[in-house]
């Protein structure tokens, strides 16, 4: 467990990074921060399961959350690896909705959470929040439509490159841009995220390692050349919407 | 698109039966009808294009609309058809949003009720249930997109083609005189390839095989489903995602 994960979360430091909290006027923003409850998950624990009633919205503070769909045949279909600081579970703004994906902690993870009732009372106190949540939900859709299109049209190598770029851009800014980026992703996750096989992922990574794009070991990838990875990702589609909640 | 004058009474009837406005108190329904304008659109005309500023919310009262997605390369993908009574363009409630899809009129004419963004926003602020329903519509599109995404990732290509055809017969099927169902919109093999994330070659090969088995007949921009049961059996081979999904509106 890292030191960061052992310290209690400080809502005041996380709040400005949330896409919805930050639109609240000052007094309500303070009220919302005060209403936040901390949640801690151990590696492997579920934050929520696909199909469960969506009763809480979350803000990922430390750690890592893996989002995936479970197909009716029981396969895991990777959706996104989330790194701090990200909103997740936006769908809790809709009464009686269910989470569309499963969210699992893949490290010791800390989050802040708000109940649906709190969210509703904030919307009542500040109606523009509702329209803002609507805007975020729309951005989620746009992101998913783009991902669907990627899946339909891009080569597997491009999809792997895009999954890595998506992860890289979530990492905190480095003081020295020459420092290698450590991407906390396993090959299995990468295969699930890009809907390909483990051998294909391994083969692709090996080729890239030979051209010094990255170094791969069992639990992490060390990225040496983000610009080159971007080139592999193709330029037709934008790769990410900054900090849009995944669902 | 033309603005036309129709009695308020007619608007009230459609509004009352729409999923978005139903159940509002009578005074609210009158306010909604009062803020609406009637418009008509003729065949092949566009209601809006993907990327246009979302300035109006519509209720499709008569006619049919084709949902088209334009890819970054400029290809058109038909996502499905909308039939009355359907809400279109809820994203107009969102400040500075753009329409995520193109909507084109299919039948000789379409008749719609329209609200501009300002009227829609005012109604949402006045009747909070409309805010909740708007959110439900937008997140509902997420769930539909997710189904399409999952199908693309997990189903075999012939299952995807079968699903696309079954859905299109549900949305736009016209019985022909010999017991088949004509898909009542122009549908080229390239369109079908784009819809299912595959190549023209694979679609042609699959349709040819199905033609030999008497499942479909296809011609230029025309597909007739001859044996719907067998097509459904191919589509439903895995007890996977539901065959009955509505096309993701916006």
Coordinates of C-alpha atoms in Angstrom, one line a residue:
Chain A
X1 CA 0.0 0.0 0.0
X2 CA 1.4 3.4 -0.9
X3 CA 1.7 6.2 1.7
X4 CA -0.9 8.2 -0.2
X5 CA -3.4 5.4 0.3
X6 CA -2.9 5.3 4.0
X7 CA -3.6 9.0 4.6
X8 CA -7.3 10.0 4.9
X9 CA -8.6 11.8 1.8
X10 CA -8.9 15.5 2.0
X11 CA -12.1 16.6 0.2
X12 CA -11.0 20.2 -0.1
X13 CA -8.0 19.0 -2.3
X14 CA -10.1 16.7 -4.4
X15 CA -13.2 18.9 -4.9
X16 CA -11.8 21.2 -7.5
X17 CA -11.0 18.2 -9.8
X18 CA -14.6 17.0 -9.9
X19 CA -16.5 17.9 -13.0
X20 CA -19.8 18.5 -11.2
X21 CA -18.8 19.7 -7.7
X22 CA -16.8 22.5 -9.1
X23 CA -19.8 24.1 -10.7
X24 CA -21.6 24.7 -7.4
X25 CA -21.7 28.2 -5.9
X26 CA -19.4 28.5 -2.9
X27 CA -21.8 27.9 0.0
X28 CA -23.3 24.8 -1.7
X29 CA -19.9 23.6 -2.7
X30 CA -18.9 23.7 1.0
X31 CA -22.1 21.9 1.9
X32 CA -21.4 19.2 -0.7
X33 CA -17.8 18.7 0.6
X34 CA -19.1 18.3 4.1
X35 CA -21.6 15.7 3.0
X36 CA -18.9 13.6 1.2
X37 CA -18.3 10.2 2.9
X38 CA -14.9 8.4 2.5
X39 CA -14.8 4.9 1.1
X40 CA -11.8 2.6 1.1
X41 CA -11.5 -0.5 -1.0
X42 CA -8.9 -3.3 -0.9
X43 CA -7.4 -4.7 -4.1
X44 CA -10.1 -6.8 -5.9
X45 CA -13.1 -5.3 -4.0
X46 CA -16.0 -4.1 -6.0
X47 CA -17.1 -0.5 -5.9
X48 CA -20.4 -1.4 -7.6
X49 CA -21.6 -4.3 -9.8
X50 CA -23.3 -4.0 -13.2
X51 CA -27.0 -4.1 -12.8
X52 CA -27.0 -3.0 -9.1
X53 CA -29.2 0.0 -8.2
X54 CA -27.2 3.2 -8.7
X55 CA -27.5 4.9 -5.3
X56 CA -24.1 6.7 -5.0
X57 CA -21.9 8.9 -7.1
X58 CA -18.1 8.7 -6.4
X59 CA -14.9 10.7 -6.8
X60 CA -11.8 8.6 -7.1
X61 CA -9.1 10.1 -4.8
X62 CA -6.3 7.5 -4.7
X63 CA -5.7 4.1 -6.2
X64 CA -7.2 2.7 -9.3
X65 CA -10.5 1.4 -10.5
X66 CA -11.1 -1.0 -13.4
X67 CA -14.5 -0.7 -15.2
X68 CA -15.8 -3.5 -17.2
X69 CA -19.0 -5.0 -18.6
X70 CA -19.9 -8.6 -18.0
X71 CA -21.4 -10.2 -21.1
X72 CA -24.4 -12.5 -20.7
X73 CA -22.0 -15.4 -21.5
X74 CA -19.9 -14.3 -18.5
X75 CA -16.9 -12.7 -20.3
X76 CA -15.3 -9.6 -19.0
X77 CA -15.3 -6.7 -21.5
X78 CA -12.9 -4.0 -20.4
X79 CA -14.1 -0.5 -20.6
X80 CA -11.6 1.8 -18.9
X81 CA -8.9 1.9 -16.2
X82 CA -9.5 5.0 -14.0
X83 CA -6.8 6.8 -12.3
X84 CA -7.3 9.7 -9.8
X85 CA -8.9 12.2 -9.8
X86 CA -12.1 11.1 -11.6
X87 CA -15.9 11.2 -11.1
X88 CA -17.6 7.9 -11.6
X89 CA -21.2 6.7 -11.2
X90 CA -22.9 9.7 -12.7
X91 CA -25.9 7.6 -13.4
X92 CA -26.9 7.8 -9.7
X93 CA -28.4 11.2 -10.7
X94 CA -31.2 9.2 -12.3
X95 CA -33.8 7.8 -9.8
X96 CA -34.1 4.0 -9.9
X97 CA -31.3 3.6 -12.5
X98 CA -28.8 0.8 -12.4
X99 CA -25.0 0.9 -12.9
X100 CA -24.2 -0.1 -16.4
X101 CA -20.8 -1.4 -15.6
X102 CA -18.9 -3.1 -12.8
X103 CA -16.2 -1.1 -11.0
X104 CA -13.4 -2.9 -9.2
X105 CA -10.5 -1.6 -7.2
X106 CA -7.2 -3.0 -8.7
X107 CA -5.1 -1.4 -5.9
X108 CA -6.0 -0.1 -2.5
X109 CA -8.3 2.7 -3.4
X110 CA -9.9 5.6 -1.7
X111 CA -13.0 7.5 -2.9
X112 CA -15.4 10.1 -1.7
X113 CA -19.1 9.3 -2.1
X114 CA -22.4 11.2 -2.1
X115 CA -25.8 9.5 -1.9
X116 CA -28.4 10.0 -4.4
X117 CA -30.5 12.0 -1.9
X118 CA -27.6 14.4 -1.4
X119 CA -27.2 14.8 -5.1
X120 CA -30.9 15.4 -5.5
X121 CA -31.0 18.0 -2.7
X122 CA -28.0 19.8 -4.4
X123 CA -29.9 19.8 -7.7
X124 CA -33.0 21.3 -6.0
X125 CA -30.9 24.0 -4.3
X126 CA -29.1 24.8 -7.5
X127 CA -31.1 23.8 -10.6
X128 CA -28.3 24.5 -13.1
X129 CA -26.5 21.5 -11.6
X130 CA -29.1 19.3 -13.3
X131 CA -28.4 20.7 -16.7
X132 CA -24.7 20.3 -16.0
X133 CA -25.1 16.7 -15.0
X134 CA -27.1 16.3 -18.3
X135 CA -24.1 17.8 -20.1
X136 CA -21.7 15.3 -18.5
X137 CA -24.0 12.4 -19.3
X138 CA -24.1 13.6 -22.9
X139 CA -20.3 13.7 -23.0
X140 CA -20.2 10.1 -21.6
X141 CA -22.4 9.1 -24.6
X142 CA -20.1 10.9 -27.1
X143 CA -17.2 9.1 -25.6
X144 CA -18.9 5.7 -25.8
X145 CA -20.0 6.3 -29.4
X146 CA -16.4 7.1 -30.3
X147 CA -15.2 4.0 -28.6
X148 CA -17.7 1.9 -30.5
X149 CA -16.5 3.5 -33.7
X150 CA -12.9 2.7 -32.8
X151 CA -13.7 -0.9 -32.2
X152 CA -15.5 -1.1 -35.6
X153 CA -12.8 0.5 -37.6
X154 CA -9.3 0.6 -36.0
X155 CA -6.7 -2.0 -36.2
X156 CA -5.8 -3.8 -33.0
X157 CA -2.4 -2.1 -32.8
X158 CA -4.1 1.3 -32.9
X159 CA -6.6 0.3 -30.2
X160 CA -3.8 -0.9 -27.9
X161 CA -2.0 2.4 -28.5
X162 CA -5.1 4.4 -27.7
X163 CA -5.8 2.4 -24.5
X164 CA -2.2 3.2 -23.3
X165 CA -2.5 6.9 -24.3
X166 CA -5.8 7.1 -22.3
X167 CA -4.0 5.8 -19.3
X168 CA -1.0 8.0 -19.8
X169 CA -3.0 11.2 -19.9
X170 CA -4.6 10.4 -16.6
X171 CA -1.2 10.3 -14.8
X172 CA -0.2 13.3 -12.8
X173 CA 1.9 15.9 -14.6
X174 CA 5.7 15.1 -14.3
X175 CA 8.1 17.8 -13.3
X176 CA 10.5 16.6 -16.0
X177 CA 8.8 15.5 -19.2
X178 CA 11.8 13.2 -19.9
X179 CA 10.9 11.0 -16.9
X180 CA 9.4 7.6 -18.2
X181 CA 5.7 7.1 -17.5
X182 CA 4.8 4.1 -15.4
X183 CA 1.4 2.8 -16.7
X184 CA -0.3 0.6 -14.1
X185 CA -1.9 -2.0 -16.4
X186 CA -1.5 -5.7 -16.9
X187 CA -1.5 -7.5 -20.3
X188 CA -4.7 -9.2 -19.4
X189 CA -6.4 -5.9 -18.7
X190 CA -5.0 -4.5 -21.9
X191 CA -6.4 -7.5 -23.9
X192 CA -9.8 -7.0 -22.3
X193 CA -9.7 -3.2 -22.9
X194 CA -9.0 -3.6 -26.6
X195 CA -11.0 -6.8 -27.2
X196 CA -8.1 -8.9 -28.4
X197 CA -6.1 -11.8 -27.1
X198 CA -3.3 -12.0 -24.7
X199 CA -0.8 -13.3 -27.4
X200 CA -1.7 -10.3 -29.6
X201 CA -1.1 -7.9 -26.8
X202 CA 2.2 -9.5 -25.9
X203 CA 3.3 -9.6 -29.5
X204 CA 2.5 -5.9 -30.0
X205 CA 4.2 -4.9 -26.8
X206 CA 7.3 -6.9 -27.8
X207 CA 7.5 -5.1 -31.1
X208 CA 7.2 -1.8 -29.4
X209 CA 9.8 -2.7 -26.8
X210 CA 12.2 -3.5 -29.7
X211 CA 11.8 0.1 -31.0
X212 CA 12.3 1.5 -27.5
X213 CA 8.7 2.8 -27.3
X214 CA 8.2 1.1 -23.9
X215 CA 9.4 -1.6 -21.5
X216 CA 7.0 -4.1 -20.2
X217 CA 7.0 -6.3 -17.1
X218 CA 4.4 -8.3 -15.3
X219 CA 2.4 -5.6 -13.6
X220 CA 3.4 -2.3 -15.3
X221 CA 4.5 -0.8 -18.6
X222 CA 7.1 1.9 -18.7
X223 CA 6.5 4.3 -21.5
X224 CA 9.5 6.0 -22.9
X225 CA 8.0 7.8 -25.9
X226 CA 4.5 9.1 -25.6
X227 CA 4.7 11.0 -28.9
X228 CA 5.6 7.8 -30.8
X229 CA 2.7 6.0 -29.1
X230 CA 0.4 8.8 -30.2
X231 CA 1.6 8.2 -33.8
X232 CA 0.6 4.5 -33.4
X233 CA -2.8 5.5 -32.1
X234 CA -3.8 7.3 -35.3
X235 CA -5.1 10.8 -35.6
X236 CA -8.6 10.6 -37.0
X237 CA -10.4 10.5 -33.6
X238 CA -9.7 12.5 -30.5
X239 CA -8.5 10.0 -27.9
X240 CA -10.0 11.4 -24.7
X241 CA -12.5 13.9 -23.3
X242 CA -10.7 15.3 -20.4
X243 CA -11.9 13.8 -17.1
X244 CA -15.4 13.0 -18.5
X245 CA -16.9 10.4 -16.1
X246 CA -16.9 7.0 -17.8
X247 CA -20.5 6.3 -16.7
Chain B
X1 CA -38.5 23.0 -42.8
X2 CA -41.8 24.9 -42.6
X3 CA -43.7 26.3 -39.7
X4 CA -47.4 25.5 -40.0
X5 CA -50.5 26.4 -38.1
X6 CA -52.4 23.6 -36.5
X7 CA -54.8 23.8 -33.7
X8 CA -53.4 23.9 -30.2
X9 CA -55.8 21.1 -29.4
X10 CA -53.9 18.7 -31.7
X11 CA -50.6 19.6 -30.1
X12 CA -52.1 19.0 -26.7
X13 CA -53.2 15.4 -27.7
X14 CA -49.7 14.5 -28.9
X15 CA -48.0 16.0 -25.9
X16 CA -50.2 14.2 -23.5
X17 CA -49.3 10.9 -25.1
X18 CA -45.5 11.5 -25.3
X19 CA -43.3 9.7 -22.9
X20 CA -41.5 12.9 -22.0
X21 CA -44.5 15.0 -21.1
X22 CA -47.1 12.5 -20.0
X23 CA -48.5 12.7 -16.5
X24 CA -47.8 16.4 -16.1
X25 CA -50.7 18.4 -14.5
X26 CA -53.1 19.8 -17.0
X27 CA -51.9 23.3 -16.6
X28 CA -48.4 22.2 -17.3
X29 CA -49.4 20.4 -20.5
X30 CA -51.1 23.5 -21.7
X31 CA -48.0 25.5 -21.0
X32 CA -46.0 22.9 -22.9
X33 CA -48.4 23.1 -25.9
X34 CA -48.4 26.9 -25.8
X35 CA -44.6 26.9 -26.1
X36 CA -44.6 24.5 -29.0
X37 CA -44.5 25.3 -32.7
X38 CA -45.6 22.9 -35.5
X39 CA -43.2 22.2 -38.3
X40 CA -43.2 19.9 -41.3
X41 CA -40.3 18.4 -43.2
X42 CA -40.5 16.8 -46.6
X43 CA -38.9 13.5 -47.8
X44 CA -35.1 13.3 -47.8
X45 CA -34.9 16.7 -46.0
X46 CA -32.7 16.9 -42.9
X47 CA -34.1 17.8 -39.6
X48 CA -30.6 18.5 -38.4
X49 CA -27.1 17.4 -39.1
X50 CA -24.6 15.9 -36.7
X51 CA -22.5 18.7 -35.2
X52 CA -25.1 21.4 -35.7
X53 CA -25.8 23.4 -32.5
X54 CA -28.6 21.7 -30.7
X55 CA -31.2 24.5 -30.7
X56 CA -34.5 22.6 -30.8
X57 CA -36.2 19.7 -29.1
X58 CA -38.8 17.9 -31.2
X59 CA -41.7 15.6 -30.8
X60 CA -42.1 13.5 -33.9
X61 CA -45.9 13.2 -34.5
X62 CA -46.2 11.9 -38.0
X63 CA -43.7 10.4 -40.5
X64 CA -40.5 8.6 -40.0
X65 CA -36.9 9.7 -39.3
X66 CA -33.7 8.0 -40.3
X67 CA -30.9 8.2 -37.7
X68 CA -27.5 8.6 -39.4
X69 CA -24.1 8.8 -37.8
X70 CA -21.4 10.5 -39.8
X71 CA -17.9 9.0 -39.2
X72 CA -14.8 11.1 -38.9
X73 CA -14.0 9.9 -42.5
X74 CA -17.4 11.2 -43.7
X75 CA -19.1 7.8 -44.1
X76 CA -22.8 7.6 -43.2
X77 CA -23.9 4.8 -40.9
X78 CA -27.6 4.2 -40.5
X79 CA -28.3 3.6 -36.9
X80 CA -32.0 3.0 -37.2
X81 CA -35.4 4.6 -37.7
X82 CA -37.7 6.5 -35.4
X83 CA -41.5 6.3 -35.6
X84 CA -44.1 8.5 -33.8
X85 CA -44.5 9.5 -31.1
X86 CA -40.9 10.0 -30.3
X87 CA -38.8 12.7 -28.7
X88 CA -35.8 13.9 -30.6
X89 CA -33.0 16.2 -29.6
X90 CA -33.2 16.3 -25.8
X91 CA -29.6 17.6 -26.0
X92 CA -31.1 21.0 -26.8
X93 CA -31.5 21.3 -23.0
X94 CA -27.7 21.3 -22.7
X95 CA -26.0 24.7 -23.1
X96 CA -23.8 24.7 -26.2
X97 CA -24.4 21.1 -27.1
X98 CA -24.3 19.8 -30.6
X99 CA -26.6 17.1 -32.1
X100 CA -24.7 13.9 -32.0
X101 CA -26.5 12.4 -35.0
X102 CA -28.1 13.4 -38.3
X103 CA -31.8 13.0 -38.7
X104 CA -33.4 12.7 -42.1
X105 CA -37.1 12.5 -43.0
X106 CA -38.0 9.3 -44.7
X107 CA -41.7 9.3 -45.5
X108 CA -43.3 11.8 -47.8
X109 CA -43.6 14.3 -44.9
X110 CA -42.9 14.4 -41.3
X111 CA -44.8 16.5 -38.8
X112 CA -43.2 17.6 -35.6
X113 CA -43.7 19.8 -32.6
X114 CA -40.7 21.9 -31.8
X115 CA -39.5 23.8 -28.8
X116 CA -36.5 26.1 -28.9
X117 CA -33.7 25.6 -26.2
X118 CA -34.8 28.5 -24.2
X119 CA -38.4 27.3 -23.9
X120 CA -37.3 23.8 -23.2
X121 CA -34.9 24.9 -20.4
X122 CA -37.6 27.1 -18.9
X123 CA -40.0 24.1 -18.8
X124 CA -37.4 21.9 -17.2
X125 CA -36.7 24.5 -14.6
X126 CA -40.4 24.9 -13.9
X127 CA -41.2 21.1 -13.8
X128 CA -38.4 19.2 -12.2
X129 CA -39.8 15.8 -13.4
X130 CA -38.8 17.0 -16.9
X131 CA -35.2 17.3 -15.7
X132 CA -35.2 13.8 -14.3
X133 CA -36.7 12.4 -17.6
X134 CA -34.2 14.3 -19.7
X135 CA -31.4 12.7 -17.6
X136 CA -33.0 9.3 -18.0
X137 CA -33.2 9.8 -21.8
X138 CA -29.6 10.8 -22.1
X139 CA -28.3 8.0 -19.8
X140 CA -30.7 5.6 -21.6
X141 CA -28.7 6.3 -24.8
X142 CA -25.6 5.2 -22.9
X143 CA -27.1 1.8 -22.2
X144 CA -28.2 1.3 -25.9
X145 CA -24.7 2.4 -27.1
X146 CA -23.2 -0.1 -24.6
X147 CA -25.3 -2.9 -26.1
X148 CA -24.0 -2.1 -29.6
X149 CA -20.5 -1.8 -28.3
X150 CA -20.7 -5.2 -26.6
X151 CA -22.2 -6.8 -29.7
X152 CA -19.3 -5.4 -31.8
X153 CA -16.8 -6.8 -29.3
X154 CA -18.3 -10.2 -28.7
X155 CA -20.6 -11.4 -31.5
X156 CA -19.5 -13.0 -34.7
X157 CA -19.9 -10.9 -37.8
X158 CA -22.8 -12.9 -39.2
X159 CA -24.7 -12.6 -35.9
X160 CA -24.2 -8.8 -36.1
X161 CA -25.5 -8.7 -39.7
X162 CA -28.5 -10.8 -38.7
X163 CA -29.2 -8.5 -35.8
X164 CA -29.0 -5.4 -37.9
X165 CA -31.5 -6.9 -40.4
X166 CA -33.9 -8.2 -37.7
X167 CA -33.9 -4.7 -36.1
X168 CA -34.5 -3.0 -39.4
X169 CA -37.4 -5.3 -40.2
X170 CA -38.9 -4.3 -36.9
X171 CA -38.4 -0.7 -37.5
X172 CA -39.1 -0.4 -41.2
X173 CA -40.5 -3.8 -42.4
X174 CA -43.1 -3.8 -45.2
X175 CA -44.7 -7.2 -45.9
X176 CA -44.4 -8.1 -49.6
X177 CA -47.0 -10.2 -51.5
X178 CA -45.2 -13.6 -51.1
X179 CA -44.8 -13.7 -47.3
X180 CA -41.4 -11.9 -47.1
X181 CA -40.6 -8.6 -45.4
X182 CA -39.0 -5.8 -47.4
X183 CA -36.8 -3.5 -45.4
X184 CA -38.5 -0.3 -46.4
X185 CA -35.5 1.9 -46.6
X186 CA -32.7 2.0 -49.2
X187 CA -30.0 -0.2 -47.8
X188 CA -26.8 -0.9 -49.7
X189 CA -24.3 -3.6 -48.8
X190 CA -21.8 -0.9 -47.9
X191 CA -24.4 0.6 -45.4
X192 CA -24.8 -2.8 -43.9
X193 CA -21.0 -3.2 -43.6
X194 CA -20.7 0.1 -41.9
X195 CA -23.5 -0.6 -39.5
X196 CA -22.0 -3.9 -38.4
X197 CA -18.3 -2.9 -38.4
X198 CA -17.3 -5.2 -41.2
X199 CA -16.2 -5.1 -44.8
X200 CA -18.3 -5.0 -48.0
X201 CA -16.7 -8.3 -48.9
X202 CA -17.9 -10.0 -45.8
X203 CA -21.5 -8.6 -46.1
X204 CA -21.6 -9.8 -49.7
X205 CA -20.4 -13.2 -48.9
X206 CA -22.8 -13.5 -45.9
X207 CA -25.8 -12.3 -47.9
X208 CA -25.0 -14.6 -50.8
X209 CA -24.8 -17.6 -48.5
X210 CA -28.2 -16.6 -46.9
X211 CA -29.7 -16.1 -50.4
X212 CA -28.8 -19.7 -51.3
X213 CA -30.4 -20.9 -48.1
X214 CA -33.6 -18.9 -48.8
X215 CA -33.2 -16.6 -45.8
X216 CA -33.0 -13.3 -47.7
X217 CA -33.1 -11.9 -51.2
X218 CA -31.1 -8.8 -51.9
X219 CA -30.8 -6.4 -54.7
X220 CA -29.5 -2.9 -55.3
X221 CA -30.1 -1.1 -52.0
X222 CA -32.9 -3.6 -51.2
X223 CA -33.1 -6.4 -48.8
X224 CA -36.1 -8.7 -48.4
X225 CA -36.2 -11.0 -45.5
X226 CA -37.7 -14.3 -46.6
X227 CA -37.2 -16.5 -43.5
X228 CA -37.4 -14.3 -40.4
X229 CA -37.4 -17.2 -38.0
X230 CA -34.0 -18.5 -39.3
X231 CA -32.6 -15.0 -39.3
X232 CA -33.6 -14.6 -35.7
X233 CA -32.1 -17.9 -34.9
X234 CA -28.8 -16.8 -36.3
X235 CA -29.0 -13.4 -34.5
X236 CA -30.0 -15.0 -31.3
X237 CA -27.5 -17.9 -31.4
X238 CA -26.0 -16.6 -28.1
X239 CA -28.6 -15.7 -25.5
X240 CA -26.8 -12.4 -25.5
X241 CA -28.0 -8.9 -25.5
X242 CA -31.6 -8.3 -26.3
X243 CA -32.6 -8.2 -29.9
X244 CA -35.2 -5.6 -29.1
X245 CA -33.3 -2.4 -28.6
X246 CA -34.6 0.9 -29.7
X247 CA -32.1 2.9 -31.8
X248 CA -30.2 5.3 -29.6
X249 CA -31.9 8.7 -30.2
X250 CA -30.4 11.9 -28.8

